[in-house]
């Protein structure tokens, strides 16, 4: 064991996290298996493939699309996509003139069960500060150039609603079945910074 | 509180470090401790009931600004959980310092005991014009400052109700339950010409809003 004592400035985030873990374990606060079970949910179960399944179904099933727009929570619950940060789900439907994009300017709120945990860039100061004010510019910098007649509508996840974007089914996808359509729907498409593209 | 966390519209940042559809997003956690941030927070909040998620958000807001700027996302939640556990007297600062081998810097103390929701008004309706109350409050609040005093239109009232953040965020378990409203603003009404075109929809608790009287 090292004898050097780290100062506040030199201790690492990992050391601080493990110090907290140790103190909580010493107090008997952490139940067996709790961390492993939650980590499995976060790493494996909450995944953008879930949102892709929802979007592709809405593209091919008009009744499901209507349900998704009317009661997103119920539509996602059909697949078991519920739980923390997925208690009140609202789907945002793009139109030929409106491109929806999601942000949490105050922190990081995201629809975990449907989109997965938010990526680092989504939680960055840059995205949180700039998207609400410079939506079109930020999308362009990220790689999505919108036509001038398509307006950006930014949804700031500032309370308890948790969103997913329902993009327009892209041109050239008419021949694709539901499973192939799912592959067009990435995490970035669900957040709204990217458009689905048939490659 | 008017804090650094309230970033909407803050100028001076560069480009977002991302290009669309270039990441696999796996593994979800980039470092081997990051899963602990949410796990330990949920042990303390969800499993042990020692604090609410709103209090965790407020603890992140209470990080000293210099510390906030210099920390990564998951790190802030580690510090928030540690701070709340010390404040709840479930663990001690000394135990944290000893486990770390150096001072474990925690969040600054709160400057408010919270406030109650406004509960004696009729709800707002879809299509109604509303104005965000122009208020300053030293505690936890989930109304971005950039819409303060601004007018927008109600697109949706939630079917569910949730504890008012300004109360539950300070540990008040009797916080009134309120719906939230999706209120749409024109970006130009928020920042004039010093912004792009477009709209922003903000999810706002009922107590943050006033009706706009028809002219």
Short mmCIF file of C-alpha atoms in Angstrom, two decimals:
data_model
loop_
_atom_site.label_atom_id
_atom_site.label_comp_id
_atom_site.label_asym_id
_atom_site.label_seq_id
_atom_site.Cartn_x
_atom_site.Cartn_y
_atom_site.Cartn_z
CA UNK A 1 0.00 0.00 0.00
CA UNK A 2 1.28 3.42 -0.92
CA UNK A 3 2.38 5.64 1.94
CA UNK A 4 1.87 8.86 0.02
CA UNK A 5 -1.19 10.76 1.11
CA UNK A 6 -3.08 12.32 -1.80
CA UNK A 7 -4.24 15.88 -1.35
CA UNK A 8 -7.73 17.00 -2.31
CA UNK A 9 -6.39 18.05 -5.65
CA UNK A 10 -4.66 14.78 -6.45
CA UNK A 11 -7.27 12.23 -5.36
CA UNK A 12 -9.04 10.88 -8.41
CA UNK A 13 -12.79 10.60 -9.03
CA UNK A 14 -12.46 6.82 -8.83
CA UNK A 15 -10.76 7.06 -5.43
CA UNK A 16 -13.55 9.29 -4.15
CA UNK A 17 -16.25 6.95 -5.46
CA UNK A 18 -14.58 3.95 -3.81
CA UNK A 19 -14.09 5.87 -0.57
CA UNK A 20 -17.83 6.54 -0.46
CA UNK A 21 -18.53 2.88 -1.29
CA UNK A 22 -16.28 1.75 1.56
CA UNK A 23 -17.89 4.08 4.10
CA UNK A 24 -21.39 2.94 3.06
CA UNK A 25 -20.37 -0.73 3.16
CA UNK A 26 -18.77 -0.30 6.58
CA UNK A 27 -22.12 1.05 7.78
CA UNK A 28 -23.92 -1.96 6.29
CA UNK A 29 -25.91 0.28 3.97
CA UNK A 30 -25.33 -1.59 0.69
CA UNK A 31 -27.41 -4.77 0.24
CA UNK A 32 -25.78 -7.78 -1.43
CA UNK A 33 -26.30 -7.72 -5.18
CA UNK A 34 -27.90 -4.26 -5.28
CA UNK A 35 -25.09 -2.57 -7.19
CA UNK A 36 -24.69 -5.52 -9.58
CA UNK A 37 -28.41 -5.64 -10.37
CA UNK A 38 -28.74 -1.91 -10.99
CA UNK A 39 -25.56 -1.88 -13.04
CA UNK A 40 -26.94 -4.64 -15.26
CA UNK A 41 -30.07 -2.54 -15.87
CA UNK A 42 -27.97 0.51 -16.70
CA UNK A 43 -25.41 -1.29 -18.86
CA UNK A 44 -27.52 -3.88 -20.62
CA UNK A 45 -31.28 -3.55 -20.24
CA UNK A 46 -31.75 0.19 -20.86
CA UNK A 47 -30.69 0.50 -24.46
CA UNK A 48 -31.51 2.58 -27.52
CA UNK A 49 -32.50 -0.68 -29.23
CA UNK A 50 -35.63 -0.43 -27.06
CA UNK A 51 -36.52 2.96 -28.50
CA UNK A 52 -35.73 1.69 -31.99
CA UNK A 53 -38.26 -1.10 -31.51
CA UNK A 54 -40.92 1.44 -30.47
CA UNK A 55 -40.23 3.79 -33.40
CA UNK A 56 -40.12 1.06 -36.05
CA UNK A 57 -43.41 -0.37 -34.77
CA UNK A 58 -45.00 3.09 -34.91
CA UNK A 59 -43.86 3.41 -38.54
CA UNK A 60 -45.58 0.18 -39.61
CA UNK A 61 -48.56 0.00 -37.20
CA UNK A 62 -50.92 2.98 -37.29
CA UNK A 63 -52.83 1.92 -34.17
CA UNK A 64 -49.57 1.68 -32.23
CA UNK A 65 -48.46 5.07 -33.54
CA UNK A 66 -51.67 6.64 -32.27
CA UNK A 67 -51.22 4.98 -28.87
CA UNK A 68 -47.60 6.14 -28.70
CA UNK A 69 -48.60 9.75 -29.33
CA UNK A 70 -51.62 9.59 -27.02
CA UNK A 71 -49.99 7.74 -24.12
CA UNK A 72 -46.30 7.09 -24.60
CA UNK A 73 -46.00 5.46 -21.19
CA UNK A 74 -48.58 2.80 -22.10
CA UNK A 75 -47.06 2.23 -25.54
CA UNK A 76 -43.57 1.69 -24.10
CA UNK A 77 -44.94 -0.44 -21.25
CA UNK A 78 -46.18 -2.94 -23.88
CA UNK A 79 -42.52 -3.86 -24.28
CA UNK A 80 -41.74 -3.61 -20.58
CA UNK A 81 -39.89 -0.32 -21.01
CA UNK A 82 -40.81 1.23 -17.67
CA UNK A 83 -39.11 2.04 -14.38
CA UNK A 84 -36.89 4.85 -13.12
CA UNK A 85 -36.85 7.86 -15.44
CA UNK A 86 -39.49 6.21 -17.63
CA UNK A 87 -42.58 6.91 -15.55
CA UNK A 88 -44.18 9.51 -17.85
CA UNK A 89 -43.12 9.05 -21.45
CA UNK A 90 -44.04 11.47 -24.22
CA UNK A 91 -43.24 10.79 -27.87
CA UNK A 92 -42.44 13.85 -30.01
CA UNK A 93 -43.49 13.39 -33.62
CA UNK A 94 -41.44 15.14 -36.29
CA UNK A 95 -43.28 16.64 -39.26
CA UNK A 96 -42.02 17.86 -42.65
CA UNK A 97 -41.56 21.30 -41.04
CA UNK A 98 -40.64 20.53 -37.41
CA UNK A 99 -37.56 18.71 -36.10
CA UNK A 100 -37.79 17.83 -32.41
CA UNK A 101 -34.65 17.60 -30.26
CA UNK A 102 -34.29 16.73 -26.58
CA UNK A 103 -31.98 18.31 -23.98
CA UNK A 104 -31.83 18.73 -20.21
CA UNK A 105 -30.41 22.22 -19.67
CA UNK A 106 -30.48 21.86 -15.86
CA UNK A 107 -28.70 18.52 -15.65
CA UNK A 108 -29.11 15.22 -17.45
CA UNK A 109 -32.68 13.91 -17.33
CA UNK A 110 -33.26 11.26 -19.99
CA UNK A 111 -35.75 8.51 -20.73
CA UNK A 112 -33.48 5.74 -19.40
CA UNK A 113 -35.53 2.61 -20.23
CA UNK A 114 -36.13 3.66 -23.84
CA UNK A 115 -32.97 5.58 -24.82
CA UNK A 116 -30.45 4.17 -22.36
CA UNK A 117 -28.35 6.35 -20.08
CA UNK A 118 -27.44 9.68 -21.65
CA UNK A 119 -24.06 9.91 -23.41
CA UNK A 120 -21.32 12.24 -22.18
CA UNK A 121 -21.86 14.82 -24.92
CA UNK A 122 -25.56 15.07 -24.02
CA UNK A 123 -24.60 15.92 -20.44
CA UNK A 124 -21.86 18.34 -21.52
CA UNK A 125 -22.01 22.02 -20.59
CA UNK A 126 -21.80 22.80 -24.32
CA UNK A 127 -24.94 20.91 -25.36
CA UNK A 128 -26.94 22.00 -22.32
CA UNK A 129 -26.04 25.67 -22.72
CA UNK A 130 -26.26 26.02 -26.46
CA UNK A 131 -29.04 23.81 -27.83
CA UNK A 132 -31.97 25.85 -26.50
CA UNK A 133 -30.54 29.04 -27.95
CA UNK A 134 -28.75 27.89 -31.10
CA UNK A 135 -30.60 24.73 -32.07
CA UNK A 136 -30.03 24.95 -35.81
CA UNK A 137 -26.35 25.81 -35.41
CA UNK A 138 -25.70 23.01 -32.92
CA UNK A 139 -27.40 20.45 -35.17
CA UNK A 140 -25.30 21.63 -38.11
CA UNK A 141 -22.10 21.28 -36.07
CA UNK A 142 -23.14 17.78 -35.03
CA UNK A 143 -23.67 16.85 -38.68
CA UNK A 144 -27.38 17.45 -39.32
CA UNK A 145 -28.14 20.26 -41.78
CA UNK A 146 -31.85 21.07 -41.75
CA UNK A 147 -33.63 22.71 -44.68
CA UNK A 148 -34.53 26.37 -43.96
CA UNK A 149 -38.25 25.61 -43.90
CA UNK A 150 -37.81 22.99 -41.18
CA UNK A 151 -37.99 24.53 -37.72
CA UNK A 152 -36.11 23.23 -34.69
CA UNK A 153 -38.26 22.55 -31.64
CA UNK A 154 -36.13 21.89 -28.54
CA UNK A 155 -37.72 20.04 -25.61
CA UNK A 156 -36.05 20.90 -22.31
CA UNK A 157 -36.50 17.96 -19.90
CA UNK A 158 -36.81 20.26 -16.91
CA UNK A 159 -39.37 18.27 -14.89
CA UNK A 160 -40.81 14.75 -14.92
CA UNK A 161 -41.80 14.11 -18.56
CA UNK A 162 -39.34 11.85 -20.37
CA UNK A 163 -39.22 12.13 -24.14
CA UNK A 164 -38.33 10.20 -27.25
CA UNK A 165 -38.36 11.57 -30.78
CA UNK A 166 -40.56 9.83 -33.34
CA UNK A 167 -38.88 10.84 -36.60
CA UNK A 168 -40.49 10.72 -40.00
CA UNK A 169 -39.99 7.42 -41.77
CA UNK A 170 -37.21 8.20 -44.23
CA UNK A 171 -37.54 8.19 -48.00
CA UNK A 172 -36.32 4.96 -49.55
CA UNK A 173 -37.41 2.82 -46.59
CA UNK A 174 -40.66 1.62 -48.19
CA UNK A 175 -39.26 -1.84 -48.93
CA UNK A 176 -37.85 -2.40 -45.43
CA UNK A 177 -39.54 -4.64 -42.90
CA UNK A 178 -39.90 -3.71 -39.23
CA UNK A 179 -36.66 -5.35 -38.20
CA UNK A 180 -34.69 -3.54 -40.90
CA UNK A 181 -36.37 -0.26 -39.93
CA UNK A 182 -35.16 -0.67 -36.34
CA UNK A 183 -31.58 -0.51 -37.54
CA UNK A 184 -32.17 3.03 -38.86
CA UNK A 185 -33.06 4.28 -35.39
CA UNK A 186 -29.94 5.13 -33.41
CA UNK A 187 -29.55 6.74 -30.01
CA UNK A 188 -28.86 10.05 -31.77
CA UNK A 189 -32.08 9.65 -33.78
CA UNK A 190 -34.05 9.06 -30.58
CA UNK A 191 -32.54 12.19 -28.99
CA UNK A 192 -33.34 14.04 -32.20
CA UNK A 193 -29.91 15.32 -33.24
CA UNK A 194 -29.79 12.89 -36.17
CA UNK A 195 -32.29 11.92 -38.87
CA UNK A 196 -32.78 8.27 -39.82
CA UNK A 197 -31.07 7.52 -43.11
CA UNK A 198 -31.37 4.54 -45.47
CA UNK A 199 -27.80 3.69 -46.41
CA UNK B 1 -31.06 29.12 -7.02
CA UNK B 2 -29.23 31.05 -9.70
CA UNK B 3 -26.41 28.59 -10.17
CA UNK B 4 -23.90 27.45 -12.73
CA UNK B 5 -25.98 24.31 -13.32
CA UNK B 6 -28.71 26.44 -14.92
CA UNK B 7 -26.93 26.52 -18.25
CA UNK B 8 -29.62 27.18 -20.86
CA UNK B 9 -28.49 30.08 -23.04
CA UNK B 10 -25.13 30.53 -21.23
CA UNK B 11 -22.65 31.85 -23.80
CA UNK B 12 -18.95 31.17 -24.16
CA UNK B 13 -18.91 27.43 -24.78
CA UNK B 14 -17.41 25.87 -27.87
CA UNK B 15 -18.61 23.02 -30.02
CA UNK B 16 -20.26 19.91 -28.62
CA UNK B 17 -17.66 17.13 -28.74
CA UNK B 18 -19.66 14.77 -30.94
CA UNK B 19 -20.50 13.84 -34.53
CA UNK B 20 -23.83 12.13 -35.10
CA UNK B 21 -23.99 8.35 -35.26
CA UNK B 22 -20.28 7.85 -34.70
CA UNK B 23 -20.52 6.25 -31.24
CA UNK B 24 -21.58 2.74 -30.31
CA UNK B 25 -22.40 3.93 -26.76
CA UNK B 26 -20.95 0.69 -25.43
CA UNK B 27 -19.64 0.20 -22.88
CA UNK B 28 -22.10 2.50 -21.10
CA UNK B 29 -19.59 3.29 -18.33
CA UNK B 30 -16.19 4.41 -19.57
CA UNK B 31 -14.40 3.99 -16.26
CA UNK B 32 -14.67 1.18 -13.76
CA UNK B 33 -16.06 3.36 -10.94
CA UNK B 34 -18.72 5.30 -12.86
CA UNK B 35 -21.51 2.80 -12.19
CA UNK B 36 -21.08 3.58 -8.48
CA UNK B 37 -22.37 7.13 -8.92
CA UNK B 38 -25.96 6.14 -9.65
CA UNK B 39 -25.78 2.84 -7.71
CA UNK B 40 -24.81 4.47 -4.43
CA UNK B 41 -27.27 7.30 -4.98
CA UNK B 42 -30.09 4.77 -5.44
CA UNK B 43 -28.97 2.72 -2.43
CA UNK B 44 -29.26 5.84 -0.28
CA UNK B 45 -32.37 7.36 -1.87
CA UNK B 46 -34.50 4.56 -3.26
CA UNK B 47 -33.48 1.67 -0.99
CA UNK B 48 -32.80 3.44 2.32
CA UNK B 49 -35.09 6.43 1.75
CA UNK B 50 -32.54 8.84 3.20
CA UNK B 51 -33.15 11.50 0.56
CA UNK B 52 -35.15 12.18 -2.61
CA UNK B 53 -33.73 12.45 -6.12
CA UNK B 54 -34.68 16.13 -5.99
CA UNK B 55 -32.40 16.57 -2.99
CA UNK B 56 -29.63 14.83 -4.95
CA UNK B 57 -30.15 17.29 -7.80
CA UNK B 58 -29.98 20.16 -5.34
CA UNK B 59 -26.79 18.78 -3.80
CA UNK B 60 -25.19 18.84 -7.26
CA UNK B 61 -26.35 22.45 -7.61
CA UNK B 62 -24.72 23.21 -4.25
CA UNK B 63 -21.26 22.11 -5.34
CA UNK B 64 -18.91 25.05 -5.15
CA UNK B 65 -18.85 26.58 -8.63
CA UNK B 66 -15.10 26.03 -9.08
CA UNK B 67 -15.53 22.39 -8.09
CA UNK B 68 -18.60 22.00 -10.32
CA UNK B 69 -16.75 23.28 -13.38
CA UNK B 70 -13.79 21.00 -12.75
CA UNK B 71 -15.63 17.73 -12.12
CA UNK B 72 -17.05 15.15 -14.46
CA UNK B 73 -20.72 14.27 -14.49
CA UNK B 74 -20.63 11.04 -12.46
CA UNK B 75 -18.19 12.56 -10.00
CA UNK B 76 -20.73 15.23 -9.13
CA UNK B 77 -23.28 12.56 -8.16
CA UNK B 78 -20.72 10.80 -5.95
CA UNK B 79 -20.09 14.08 -4.14
CA UNK B 80 -23.84 14.81 -3.93
CA UNK B 81 -24.60 11.43 -2.35
CA UNK B 82 -21.71 11.78 0.09
CA UNK B 83 -22.85 15.30 1.04
CA UNK B 84 -26.45 14.28 1.68
CA UNK B 85 -25.42 11.26 3.75
CA UNK B 86 -23.23 13.47 5.93
CA UNK B 87 -26.01 16.05 6.24
CA UNK B 88 -28.43 13.25 7.22
CA UNK B 89 -25.84 12.08 9.79
CA UNK B 90 -25.86 8.61 8.22
CA UNK B 91 -22.08 8.81 7.71
CA UNK B 92 -19.41 11.28 8.83
CA UNK B 93 -17.00 13.59 7.08
CA UNK B 94 -14.22 11.98 9.14
CA UNK B 95 -15.04 8.49 7.82
CA UNK B 96 -14.95 9.80 4.24
CA UNK B 97 -11.64 11.57 4.81
CA UNK B 98 -10.16 8.45 6.36
CA UNK B 99 -11.36 6.16 3.56
CA UNK B 100 -9.98 8.56 0.96
CA UNK B 101 -6.78 9.37 2.81
CA UNK B 102 -7.30 13.10 2.22
CA UNK B 103 -10.05 15.68 2.69
CA UNK B 104 -13.23 14.64 0.83
CA UNK B 105 -14.66 17.95 -0.35
CA UNK B 106 -18.44 18.06 -0.07
CA UNK B 107 -21.13 20.40 -1.42
CA UNK B 108 -21.78 23.80 0.15
CA UNK B 109 -24.64 23.88 2.68
CA UNK B 110 -28.12 24.85 1.46
CA UNK B 111 -29.19 28.49 1.67
CA UNK B 112 -32.89 27.75 1.88
CA UNK B 113 -35.27 25.45 3.72
CA UNK B 114 -37.47 25.21 0.62
CA UNK B 115 -40.83 26.71 -0.18
CA UNK B 116 -44.40 25.54 -0.64
CA UNK B 117 -46.33 25.19 -3.88
CA UNK B 118 -49.22 27.46 -4.82
CA UNK B 119 -52.25 25.23 -4.48
CA UNK B 120 -55.30 27.51 -4.45
CA UNK B 121 -55.67 28.14 -8.18
CA UNK B 122 -57.51 26.37 -11.00
CA UNK B 123 -55.33 24.40 -13.39
CA UNK B 124 -54.21 25.84 -16.72
CA UNK B 125 -55.66 24.50 -19.96
CA UNK B 126 -54.09 23.40 -23.22
CA UNK B 127 -53.89 26.38 -25.58
CA UNK B 128 -53.86 28.91 -22.74
CA UNK B 129 -51.16 31.60 -22.68
CA UNK B 130 -49.14 31.63 -19.47
CA UNK B 131 -46.29 33.71 -18.04
CA UNK B 132 -43.48 32.22 -16.01
CA UNK B 133 -43.41 33.86 -12.58
CA UNK B 134 -40.49 36.28 -12.29
CA UNK B 135 -39.16 35.01 -8.98
CA UNK B 136 -35.79 34.54 -7.31
CA UNK B 137 -35.46 31.69 -4.83
CA UNK B 138 -32.27 30.56 -3.08
CA UNK B 139 -33.23 26.88 -2.97
CA UNK B 140 -33.87 24.07 -5.45
CA UNK B 141 -36.02 25.08 -8.40
CA UNK B 142 -36.64 23.32 -11.69
CA UNK B 143 -37.55 26.33 -13.74
CA UNK B 144 -34.71 27.31 -16.09
CA UNK B 145 -33.86 30.99 -15.60
CA UNK B 146 -34.06 31.66 -19.34
CA UNK B 147 -37.87 31.50 -19.30
CA UNK B 148 -38.34 33.60 -16.17
CA UNK B 149 -40.92 36.32 -16.86
CA UNK B 150 -41.51 35.01 -20.39
CA UNK B 151 -44.81 34.18 -22.07
CA UNK B 152 -45.62 30.92 -23.78
CA UNK B 153 -48.52 28.66 -24.69
CA UNK B 154 -49.55 25.43 -22.95
CA UNK B 155 -49.24 22.37 -25.23
CA UNK B 156 -49.92 19.69 -22.62
CA UNK B 157 -50.88 19.23 -18.98
CA UNK B 158 -49.57 15.99 -17.50
CA UNK B 159 -52.03 13.36 -16.29
CA UNK B 160 -49.71 12.58 -13.38
CA UNK B 161 -48.74 14.82 -10.49
CA UNK B 162 -45.41 14.95 -8.67
CA UNK B 163 -44.08 16.45 -5.43
CA UNK B 164 -43.21 20.13 -5.89
CA UNK B 165 -39.40 20.17 -6.36
CA UNK B 166 -38.88 23.37 -4.37
CA UNK B 167 -40.30 21.51 -1.33
CA UNK B 168 -39.19 17.88 -1.78
CA UNK B 169 -35.78 19.12 -2.91
CA UNK B 170 -35.28 20.27 0.68
CA UNK B 171 -36.55 17.07 2.25
CA UNK B 172 -40.16 18.15 2.77
CA UNK B 173 -42.01 14.84 2.42
CA UNK B 174 -45.36 16.66 2.63
CA UNK B 175 -44.66 18.49 -0.64
CA UNK B 176 -47.84 19.23 -2.60
CA UNK B 177 -48.39 17.14 -5.74
CA UNK B 178 -48.64 19.17 -8.93
CA UNK B 179 -49.01 18.54 -12.65
CA UNK B 180 -46.45 19.98 -15.02
CA UNK B 181 -47.13 21.80 -18.28
CA UNK B 182 -45.31 21.64 -21.58
CA UNK B 183 -45.06 25.35 -22.36
CA UNK B 184 -43.86 26.42 -25.79
CA UNK B 185 -41.78 29.58 -26.23
CA UNK B 186 -40.48 31.29 -29.34
CA UNK B 187 -36.68 31.37 -29.15
CA UNK B 188 -36.74 34.99 -30.33
CA UNK B 189 -38.94 35.90 -27.33
CA UNK B 190 -36.20 34.56 -25.05
CA UNK B 191 -33.02 35.99 -26.60
CA UNK B 192 -34.16 38.33 -29.36
CA UNK B 193 -31.96 38.32 -32.43
CA UNK B 194 -28.99 36.90 -30.51
CA UNK B 195 -30.24 33.38 -31.15
CA UNK B 196 -31.31 30.99 -33.89
CA UNK B 197 -34.91 30.68 -35.04
CA UNK B 198 -37.07 27.95 -33.59
CA UNK B 199 -39.00 27.08 -30.46
CA UNK B 200 -38.28 25.70 -27.02
CA UNK B 201 -40.74 23.67 -24.96
CA UNK B 202 -40.08 23.67 -21.21
CA UNK B 203 -41.71 21.27 -18.73
CA UNK B 204 -42.88 23.52 -15.89
CA UNK B 205 -44.58 22.83 -12.59
CA UNK B 206 -47.90 24.61 -12.09
CA UNK B 207 -46.53 26.84 -9.33
CA UNK B 208 -44.00 28.38 -11.72
CA UNK B 209 -46.78 29.79 -13.94
CA UNK B 210 -49.33 32.60 -13.95
CA UNK B 211 -52.20 33.04 -16.42
CA UNK B 212 -51.83 35.76 -19.04
CA UNK B 213 -55.00 37.84 -19.04
CA UNK B 214 -56.46 38.32 -22.54
CA UNK B 215 -55.82 41.88 -23.80
#
